[in-house]
Amino acid sequence: MAGSGEQWDLDADVVVAGSGGAGLTAAILAHDHGARVVVVERSDKVGGTTAVSGGGLWIPMNDHMAEVGASDTREEALAYCKAITAGQAPDELVETFVDTAAVMVRYLEEHTPVSFSATKMPDYRAEEQGAKLGGRTLDPEMLLKSELGEWEDKLRPSPLMFVPLKIEESLRGMAQPKSIPVAIVVDRMKKGIVASGNALIGRLLKGCLERDITILLGARVRELVEEDGRVVGLRAEREGQPFSISAKGGVVLACGGFEWNDELRDQHLPVSVAGHCSPPYNEGDGLAMAQAVGAEVDNMAEAWIYPGGVIPGEEHEGKPVSRWIMAERTLPHVILVNKAGQRFANEAQSYHDLGKAFADPANLPCWAIMDSQYRSKYPVLTMLPGDPDPDWLTKAESLAELATATGIDAGGLTATVARWNEMVGQGRDADFGRGEGGYERWLGDPEAEHPNLGTLSEPPFYALPIYAHSAGTKGGPKTNTKGEVLAKGGQPIAGLYAAGNVMANIAGPGYYGGGGTIGTAMTWGYLCGKNAAGAASAAAAANE
């Protein structure tokens, strides 16, 4: 990063790298605090990982909690968050998140088209001190895509969340497929209504367009420009040509993690990851740029790991579509086993906690073992009850035959299923406590004898292979409570900010609840935008 004499192609006060939830929030806040803002996006679509997600935000003390009869206090939120981080995230960052998250949501709802409603989703570890059985996870209101005008086709499509369903409609539909309001959903689709991450990004994008914020697509950030020890801009590539932008207040890195960079991922993650649901552009560009100017990194061994499945031949943007395993591990009449035929975890706990069990290579791959009771009631990936059995789902008339077909140890599988059936008869999973947590019971089938437990006793039996997949990495440059990136000595790198998966996540090894990724990302985006704009104002005043 050379500095003096740089010939800029474009001048700005704040440059935001990345157009996901963190980036667009930073752009809006920087603009509203007086800055000229440019958003730089590597791909030809807006939205990043947020756009292809469920779109929920985990926000303690939010203004919508009363909608579901919930309430919250700062003491409860802090107790819960600090329990989840297990001392591996600085207290001041956790406290800043708790104190700022609801303020961020309130600001966006009052000043942009962004709007939310509360859900009854419990916190992921609903038994921890300070946890809530609902209200902290917010669902973005749906959006008519045509409201984006000429930008409508620039909204990043999701291979998974393209059916316009509210969060609770979608999750209830897992256990009770007939509960999905098909006629309503079809009407929404005909009208061009989107939900989930598309709705959230669409509303943030609309807020940016209303402000005439410049958004450059197809521009890959490559290098930060420093002058007198301060980041004053960045260099990018656009249409194969170099393109540089000044940033008087600073650069906000919000361009995702490094999950699609095989070398970095294999170097840092303890889990062998087979697929990702994020856009294939998250290759660690922001991480490399921050490290090049001396940033200290942390949390590099952590990622948003989940049990994933793949339907052979199904692709999106030239990559296999990674499908989340949810119903196939939380509902009755199914268990997960490893190659030894043994259960190894509480299948119904949060995907993030279950993903930690994949650090043991003995548990990869694992299989969802289910029987005809499951098959007749619940979905398997894209397959609904009553659909013909697909080639990608192994089927057998006995457990022994199923084991032979999959390479699972037959004796281990038979013994595990026998023990499982015995525990189901007793109404309790004595081995791993499945079905005892508030979150997992909420995910279960409310009409079943037990929402999460059911025997495996009715042939034919089925096996679905499952691997570790990721929704992004959680490691990167450390930041302070202003969103400023820290150098290895602990001092801020002037003019450099970070938010979202590009930074060392403030949840440390944990995950607060549904929407915990986007909630923390947008909160830090809010802080980065405000503070970068303030730095631009200060720089302008100093030059007067």
PDB file of C-alpha atoms in Angstrom, residues 284-493:
ATOM      1  CA  GLY A 284     -10.750 -14.462   2.033  1.00  0.00           C
ATOM      2  CA  ASP A 285     -10.089 -11.262   0.069  1.00  0.00           C
ATOM      3  CA  GLY A 286     -10.829  -9.065   3.085  1.00  0.00           C
ATOM      4  CA  LEU A 287      -8.708 -11.232   5.370  1.00  0.00           C
ATOM      5  CA  ALA A 288      -5.710 -10.981   3.052  1.00  0.00           C
ATOM      6  CA  MET A 289      -6.060  -7.209   2.738  1.00  0.00           C
ATOM      7  CA  ALA A 290      -6.308  -6.726   6.498  1.00  0.00           C
ATOM      8  CA  GLN A 291      -3.315  -8.947   7.199  1.00  0.00           C
ATOM      9  CA  ALA A 292      -1.279  -7.071   4.611  1.00  0.00           C
ATOM     10  CA  VAL A 293      -1.581  -3.889   6.705  1.00  0.00           C
ATOM     11  CA  GLY A 294      -0.748  -5.613   9.981  1.00  0.00           C
ATOM     12  CA  ALA A 295      -4.122  -6.685  11.360  1.00  0.00           C
ATOM     13  CA  GLU A 296      -4.235  -9.165  14.213  1.00  0.00           C
ATOM     14  CA  VAL A 297      -6.537 -12.114  13.537  1.00  0.00           C
ATOM     15  CA  ASP A 298      -8.478 -14.343  15.885  1.00  0.00           C
ATOM     16  CA  ASN A 299     -11.111 -17.116  15.967  1.00  0.00           C
ATOM     17  CA  MET A 300      -9.602 -18.604  12.820  1.00  0.00           C
ATOM     18  CA  ALA A 301     -10.482 -22.198  13.744  1.00  0.00           C
ATOM     19  CA  GLU A 302     -14.212 -21.428  13.940  1.00  0.00           C
ATOM     20  CA  ALA A 303     -16.890 -21.592  11.248  1.00  0.00           C
ATOM     21  CA  TRP A 304     -20.654 -21.808  10.957  1.00  0.00           C
ATOM     22  CA  ILE A 305     -20.640 -25.597  10.448  1.00  0.00           C
ATOM     23  CA  TYR A 306     -23.855 -27.526   9.805  1.00  0.00           C
ATOM     24  CA  PRO A 307     -24.830 -31.056   8.733  1.00  0.00           C
ATOM     25  CA  GLY A 308     -25.344 -30.874   4.989  1.00  0.00           C
ATOM     26  CA  GLY A 309     -26.625 -33.095   2.217  1.00  0.00           C
ATOM     27  CA  VAL A 310     -26.279 -33.011  -1.555  1.00  0.00           C
ATOM     28  CA  ILE A 311     -28.605 -34.245  -4.277  1.00  0.00           C
ATOM     29  CA  PRO A 312     -26.384 -35.557  -7.103  1.00  0.00           C
ATOM     30  CA  GLY A 313     -26.434 -33.263 -10.129  1.00  0.00           C
ATOM     31  CA  GLU A 314     -28.095 -30.338  -8.374  1.00  0.00           C
ATOM     32  CA  GLU A 315     -26.026 -27.182  -8.961  1.00  0.00           C
ATOM     33  CA  HIS A 316     -26.214 -23.413  -8.479  1.00  0.00           C
ATOM     34  CA  GLU A 317     -23.624 -21.060  -9.994  1.00  0.00           C
ATOM     35  CA  GLY A 318     -21.689 -24.117 -11.097  1.00  0.00           C
ATOM     36  CA  LYS A 319     -21.354 -25.491  -7.563  1.00  0.00           C
ATOM     37  CA  PRO A 320     -23.222 -28.345  -5.820  1.00  0.00           C
ATOM     38  CA  VAL A 321     -26.236 -27.112  -3.871  1.00  0.00           C
ATOM     39  CA  SER A 322     -25.678 -27.629  -0.154  1.00  0.00           C
ATOM     40  CA  ARG A 323     -28.914 -28.566   1.608  1.00  0.00           C
ATOM     41  CA  TRP A 324     -29.325 -28.196   5.353  1.00  0.00           C
ATOM     42  CA  ILE A 325     -30.199 -31.311   7.325  1.00  0.00           C
ATOM     43  CA  MET A 326     -32.946 -30.214   9.722  1.00  0.00           C
ATOM     44  CA  ALA A 327     -36.067 -32.373   9.646  1.00  0.00           C
ATOM     45  CA  GLU A 328     -33.896 -35.410   8.952  1.00  0.00           C
ATOM     46  CA  ARG A 329     -32.289 -35.215  12.397  1.00  0.00           C
ATOM     47  CA  THR A 330     -34.776 -33.446  14.678  1.00  0.00           C
ATOM     48  CA  LEU A 331     -38.076 -35.237  14.020  1.00  0.00           C
ATOM     49  CA  PRO A 332     -39.239 -38.643  15.316  1.00  0.00           C
ATOM     50  CA  HIS A 333     -38.171 -41.926  13.700  1.00  0.00           C
ATOM     51  CA  VAL A 334     -34.652 -40.862  12.676  1.00  0.00           C
ATOM     52  CA  ILE A 335     -31.193 -40.949  14.238  1.00  0.00           C
ATOM     53  CA  LEU A 336     -27.674 -40.071  13.083  1.00  0.00           C
ATOM     54  CA  VAL A 337     -24.940 -42.704  13.177  1.00  0.00           C
ATOM     55  CA  ASN A 338     -21.280 -42.795  12.159  1.00  0.00           C
ATOM     56  CA  LYS A 339     -19.422 -45.511  10.279  1.00  0.00           C
ATOM     57  CA  ALA A 340     -19.364 -47.636  13.432  1.00  0.00           C
ATOM     58  CA  GLY A 341     -23.149 -47.521  13.482  1.00  0.00           C
ATOM     59  CA  GLN A 342     -23.133 -45.472  16.685  1.00  0.00           C
ATOM     60  CA  ARG A 343     -24.897 -42.281  17.649  1.00  0.00           C
ATOM     61  CA  PHE A 344     -22.390 -39.588  18.622  1.00  0.00           C
ATOM     62  CA  ALA A 345     -24.413 -36.506  19.612  1.00  0.00           C
ATOM     63  CA  ASN A 346     -27.829 -35.053  20.340  1.00  0.00           C
ATOM     64  CA  GLU A 347     -29.126 -34.893  16.775  1.00  0.00           C
ATOM     65  CA  ALA A 348     -31.734 -32.208  17.507  1.00  0.00           C
ATOM     66  CA  GLN A 349     -29.457 -29.583  19.069  1.00  0.00           C
ATOM     67  CA  SER A 350     -28.588 -26.485  17.054  1.00  0.00           C
ATOM     68  CA  TYR A 351     -26.818 -27.197  13.796  1.00  0.00           C
ATOM     69  CA  HIS A 352     -23.802 -25.245  15.044  1.00  0.00           C
ATOM     70  CA  ASP A 353     -23.408 -27.319  18.212  1.00  0.00           C
ATOM     71  CA  LEU A 354     -23.950 -30.544  16.298  1.00  0.00           C
ATOM     72  CA  GLY A 355     -21.348 -29.396  13.784  1.00  0.00           C
ATOM     73  CA  LYS A 356     -18.700 -29.389  16.487  1.00  0.00           C
ATOM     74  CA  ALA A 357     -18.993 -33.172  16.674  1.00  0.00           C
ATOM     75  CA  PHE A 358     -17.684 -33.299  13.109  1.00  0.00           C
ATOM     76  CA  ALA A 359     -14.242 -32.245  14.332  1.00  0.00           C
ATOM     77  CA  ASP A 360     -13.839 -35.960  15.060  1.00  0.00           C
ATOM     78  CA  PRO A 361     -13.171 -37.501  11.620  1.00  0.00           C
ATOM     79  CA  ALA A 362     -14.733 -40.742  12.861  1.00  0.00           C
ATOM     80  CA  ASN A 363     -18.104 -39.009  12.545  1.00  0.00           C
ATOM     81  CA  LEU A 364     -17.706 -38.099   8.869  1.00  0.00           C
ATOM     82  CA  PRO A 365     -19.566 -39.028   6.917  1.00  0.00           C
ATOM     83  CA  CYS A 366     -22.537 -39.885   9.077  1.00  0.00           C
ATOM     84  CA  TRP A 367     -25.944 -41.109   8.028  1.00  0.00           C
ATOM     85  CA  ALA A 368     -29.511 -40.218   8.892  1.00  0.00           C
ATOM     86  CA  ILE A 369     -31.138 -43.583   9.519  1.00  0.00           C
ATOM     87  CA  MET A 370     -34.928 -43.522   9.214  1.00  0.00           C
ATOM     88  CA  ASP A 371     -37.768 -45.955   8.711  1.00  0.00           C
ATOM     89  CA  SER A 372     -41.050 -45.970   6.818  1.00  0.00           C
ATOM     90  CA  GLN A 373     -42.766 -44.186   9.716  1.00  0.00           C
ATOM     91  CA  TYR A 374     -40.529 -41.185   9.059  1.00  0.00           C
ATOM     92  CA  ARG A 375     -40.758 -41.523   5.292  1.00  0.00           C
ATOM     93  CA  SER A 376     -44.580 -41.464   5.360  1.00  0.00           C
ATOM     94  CA  LYS A 377     -44.791 -38.264   7.421  1.00  0.00           C
ATOM     95  CA  TYR A 378     -41.778 -36.020   6.874  1.00  0.00           C
ATOM     96  CA  PRO A 379     -39.534 -34.609   4.111  1.00  0.00           C
ATOM     97  CA  VAL A 380     -36.103 -35.882   3.083  1.00  0.00           C
ATOM     98  CA  LEU A 381     -34.262 -32.981   1.442  1.00  0.00           C
ATOM     99  CA  THR A 382     -36.546 -32.040  -1.488  1.00  0.00           C
ATOM    100  CA  MET A 383     -38.600 -35.237  -1.302  1.00  0.00           C
ATOM    101  CA  LEU A 384     -42.031 -35.072   0.337  1.00  0.00           C
ATOM    102  CA  PRO A 385     -44.081 -37.916   1.836  1.00  0.00           C
ATOM    103  CA  GLY A 386     -45.741 -39.819  -0.975  1.00  0.00           C
ATOM    104  CA  ASP A 387     -43.074 -38.986  -3.547  1.00  0.00           C
ATOM    105  CA  PRO A 388     -41.306 -41.936  -5.208  1.00  0.00           C
ATOM    106  CA  ASP A 389     -38.091 -43.012  -3.470  1.00  0.00           C
ATOM    107  CA  PRO A 390     -35.144 -41.359  -5.267  1.00  0.00           C
ATOM    108  CA  ASP A 391     -31.942 -43.097  -6.324  1.00  0.00           C
ATOM    109  CA  TRP A 392     -29.870 -40.948  -3.944  1.00  0.00           C
ATOM    110  CA  LEU A 393     -31.605 -42.354  -0.847  1.00  0.00           C
ATOM    111  CA  THR A 394     -30.364 -45.819   0.127  1.00  0.00           C
ATOM    112  CA  LYS A 395     -33.235 -48.183   0.926  1.00  0.00           C
ATOM    113  CA  ALA A 396     -33.302 -51.701   2.388  1.00  0.00           C
ATOM    114  CA  GLU A 397     -35.756 -54.094   3.988  1.00  0.00           C
ATOM    115  CA  SER A 398     -33.528 -54.711   7.002  1.00  0.00           C
ATOM    116  CA  LEU A 399     -30.942 -52.833   9.019  1.00  0.00           C
ATOM    117  CA  ALA A 400     -28.331 -55.423   8.127  1.00  0.00           C
ATOM    118  CA  GLU A 401     -28.941 -54.891   4.402  1.00  0.00           C
ATOM    119  CA  LEU A 402     -28.857 -51.117   4.899  1.00  0.00           C
ATOM    120  CA  ALA A 403     -25.514 -51.412   6.675  1.00  0.00           C
ATOM    121  CA  THR A 404     -24.061 -53.506   3.863  1.00  0.00           C
ATOM    122  CA  ALA A 405     -25.232 -51.015   1.237  1.00  0.00           C
ATOM    123  CA  THR A 406     -23.691 -48.035   3.042  1.00  0.00           C
ATOM    124  CA  GLY A 407     -20.574 -49.493   4.619  1.00  0.00           C
ATOM    125  CA  ILE A 408     -21.859 -48.913   8.150  1.00  0.00           C
ATOM    126  CA  ASP A 409     -20.910 -51.534  10.746  1.00  0.00           C
ATOM    127  CA  ALA A 410     -23.934 -53.850  10.847  1.00  0.00           C
ATOM    128  CA  GLY A 411     -23.521 -54.973  14.432  1.00  0.00           C
ATOM    129  CA  GLY A 412     -23.089 -51.436  15.653  1.00  0.00           C
ATOM    130  CA  LEU A 413     -26.143 -50.187  13.761  1.00  0.00           C
ATOM    131  CA  THR A 414     -28.356 -53.024  14.964  1.00  0.00           C
ATOM    132  CA  ALA A 415     -27.329 -52.505  18.573  1.00  0.00           C
ATOM    133  CA  THR A 416     -27.754 -48.739  18.349  1.00  0.00           C
ATOM    134  CA  VAL A 417     -31.252 -48.988  16.906  1.00  0.00           C
ATOM    135  CA  ALA A 418     -32.243 -51.517  19.565  1.00  0.00           C
ATOM    136  CA  ARG A 419     -31.049 -49.197  22.322  1.00  0.00           C
ATOM    137  CA  TRP A 420     -32.736 -46.221  20.664  1.00  0.00           C
ATOM    138  CA  ASN A 421     -36.060 -48.032  20.489  1.00  0.00           C
ATOM    139  CA  GLU A 422     -35.744 -49.013  24.127  1.00  0.00           C
ATOM    140  CA  MET A 423     -35.096 -45.404  25.172  1.00  0.00           C
ATOM    141  CA  VAL A 424     -38.003 -44.164  23.045  1.00  0.00           C
ATOM    142  CA  GLY A 425     -40.234 -46.615  24.891  1.00  0.00           C
ATOM    143  CA  GLN A 426     -39.053 -45.068  28.148  1.00  0.00           C
ATOM    144  CA  GLY A 427     -39.729 -41.574  26.787  1.00  0.00           C
ATOM    145  CA  ARG A 428     -36.167 -40.273  27.247  1.00  0.00           C
ATOM    146  CA  ASP A 429     -32.861 -40.255  25.398  1.00  0.00           C
ATOM    147  CA  ALA A 430     -30.628 -41.305  28.281  1.00  0.00           C
ATOM    148  CA  ASP A 431     -27.486 -41.096  26.111  1.00  0.00           C
ATOM    149  CA  PHE A 432     -27.618 -37.553  24.723  1.00  0.00           C
ATOM    150  CA  GLY A 433     -30.764 -35.920  26.080  1.00  0.00           C
ATOM    151  CA  ARG A 434     -32.390 -35.368  22.696  1.00  0.00           C
ATOM    152  CA  GLY A 435     -35.731 -33.623  23.037  1.00  0.00           C
ATOM    153  CA  GLU A 436     -35.039 -32.123  26.455  1.00  0.00           C
ATOM    154  CA  GLY A 437     -34.107 -28.635  25.233  1.00  0.00           C
ATOM    155  CA  GLY A 438     -36.612 -25.924  24.459  1.00  0.00           C
ATOM    156  CA  TYR A 439     -35.165 -25.191  21.031  1.00  0.00           C
ATOM    157  CA  GLU A 440     -35.177 -28.796  19.850  1.00  0.00           C
ATOM    158  CA  ARG A 441     -38.677 -29.446  21.137  1.00  0.00           C
ATOM    159  CA  TRP A 442     -39.829 -26.356  19.242  1.00  0.00           C
ATOM    160  CA  LEU A 443     -38.303 -27.825  16.076  1.00  0.00           C
ATOM    161  CA  GLY A 444     -40.044 -31.149  16.624  1.00  0.00           C
ATOM    162  CA  ASP A 445     -43.455 -32.464  15.625  1.00  0.00           C
ATOM    163  CA  PRO A 446     -46.032 -31.073  18.078  1.00  0.00           C
ATOM    164  CA  GLU A 447     -48.547 -33.730  17.030  1.00  0.00           C
ATOM    165  CA  ALA A 448     -46.254 -36.686  17.701  1.00  0.00           C
ATOM    166  CA  GLU A 449     -46.282 -38.635  20.955  1.00  0.00           C
ATOM    167  CA  HIS A 450     -42.880 -37.030  21.578  1.00  0.00           C
ATOM    168  CA  PRO A 451     -41.791 -34.128  19.333  1.00  0.00           C
ATOM    169  CA  ASN A 452     -38.285 -35.531  18.777  1.00  0.00           C
ATOM    170  CA  LEU A 453     -38.369 -39.235  19.638  1.00  0.00           C
ATOM    171  CA  GLY A 454     -39.812 -42.122  17.670  1.00  0.00           C
ATOM    172  CA  THR A 455     -38.907 -45.764  17.104  1.00  0.00           C
ATOM    173  CA  LEU A 456     -37.042 -47.135  14.108  1.00  0.00           C
ATOM    174  CA  SER A 457     -39.044 -50.316  13.679  1.00  0.00           C
ATOM    175  CA  GLU A 458     -41.034 -50.292  10.440  1.00  0.00           C
ATOM    176  CA  PRO A 459     -39.244 -51.398   7.248  1.00  0.00           C
ATOM    177  CA  PRO A 460     -38.157 -50.396   4.744  1.00  0.00           C
ATOM    178  CA  PHE A 461     -35.259 -48.512   6.293  1.00  0.00           C
ATOM    179  CA  TYR A 462     -33.416 -45.580   4.681  1.00  0.00           C
ATOM    180  CA  ALA A 463     -29.964 -43.982   4.954  1.00  0.00           C
ATOM    181  CA  LEU A 464     -29.068 -40.457   3.883  1.00  0.00           C
ATOM    182  CA  PRO A 465     -25.327 -39.563   3.836  1.00  0.00           C
ATOM    183  CA  ILE A 466     -24.399 -36.363   5.663  1.00  0.00           C
ATOM    184  CA  TYR A 467     -21.194 -34.334   5.676  1.00  0.00           C
ATOM    185  CA  ALA A 468     -19.906 -31.172   7.354  1.00  0.00           C
ATOM    186  CA  HIS A 469     -20.894 -28.081   5.372  1.00  0.00           C
ATOM    187  CA  SER A 470     -20.430 -24.403   6.178  1.00  0.00           C
ATOM    188  CA  ALA A 471     -22.368 -21.157   5.943  1.00  0.00           C
ATOM    189  CA  GLY A 472     -19.149 -19.181   6.319  1.00  0.00           C
ATOM    190  CA  THR A 473     -16.094 -18.823   8.508  1.00  0.00           C
ATOM    191  CA  LYS A 474     -15.949 -16.917  11.810  1.00  0.00           C
ATOM    192  CA  GLY A 475     -12.315 -15.861  11.932  1.00  0.00           C
ATOM    193  CA  GLY A 476     -10.549 -12.731  10.770  1.00  0.00           C
ATOM    194  CA  PRO A 477      -9.207  -9.389  11.943  1.00  0.00           C
ATOM    195  CA  LYS A 478      -9.957  -8.409  15.515  1.00  0.00           C
ATOM    196  CA  THR A 479     -11.977  -5.242  16.014  1.00  0.00           C
ATOM    197  CA  ASN A 480     -12.793  -2.902  18.869  1.00  0.00           C
ATOM    198  CA  THR A 481     -16.173  -1.551  19.970  1.00  0.00           C
ATOM    199  CA  LYS A 482     -16.119   1.005  17.137  1.00  0.00           C
ATOM    200  CA  GLY A 483     -15.626  -1.645  14.484  1.00  0.00           C
ATOM    201  CA  GLU A 484     -12.029  -0.528  13.930  1.00  0.00           C
ATOM    202  CA  VAL A 485      -9.587  -3.254  12.923  1.00  0.00           C
ATOM    203  CA  LEU A 486      -6.793  -3.781  15.453  1.00  0.00           C
ATOM    204  CA  ALA A 487      -3.117  -4.143  14.697  1.00  0.00           C
ATOM    205  CA  LYS A 488      -1.020  -6.817  16.402  1.00  0.00           C
ATOM    206  CA  GLY A 489      -0.093  -4.384  19.163  1.00  0.00           C
ATOM    207  CA  GLY A 490      -3.754  -3.826  19.989  1.00  0.00           C
ATOM    208  CA  GLN A 491      -4.001  -0.334  18.532  1.00  0.00           C
ATOM    209  CA  PRO A 492      -6.574   0.510  15.838  1.00  0.00           C
ATOM    210  CA  ILE A 493      -5.434   0.631  12.233  1.00  0.00           C
TER     211      ILE A 493
END
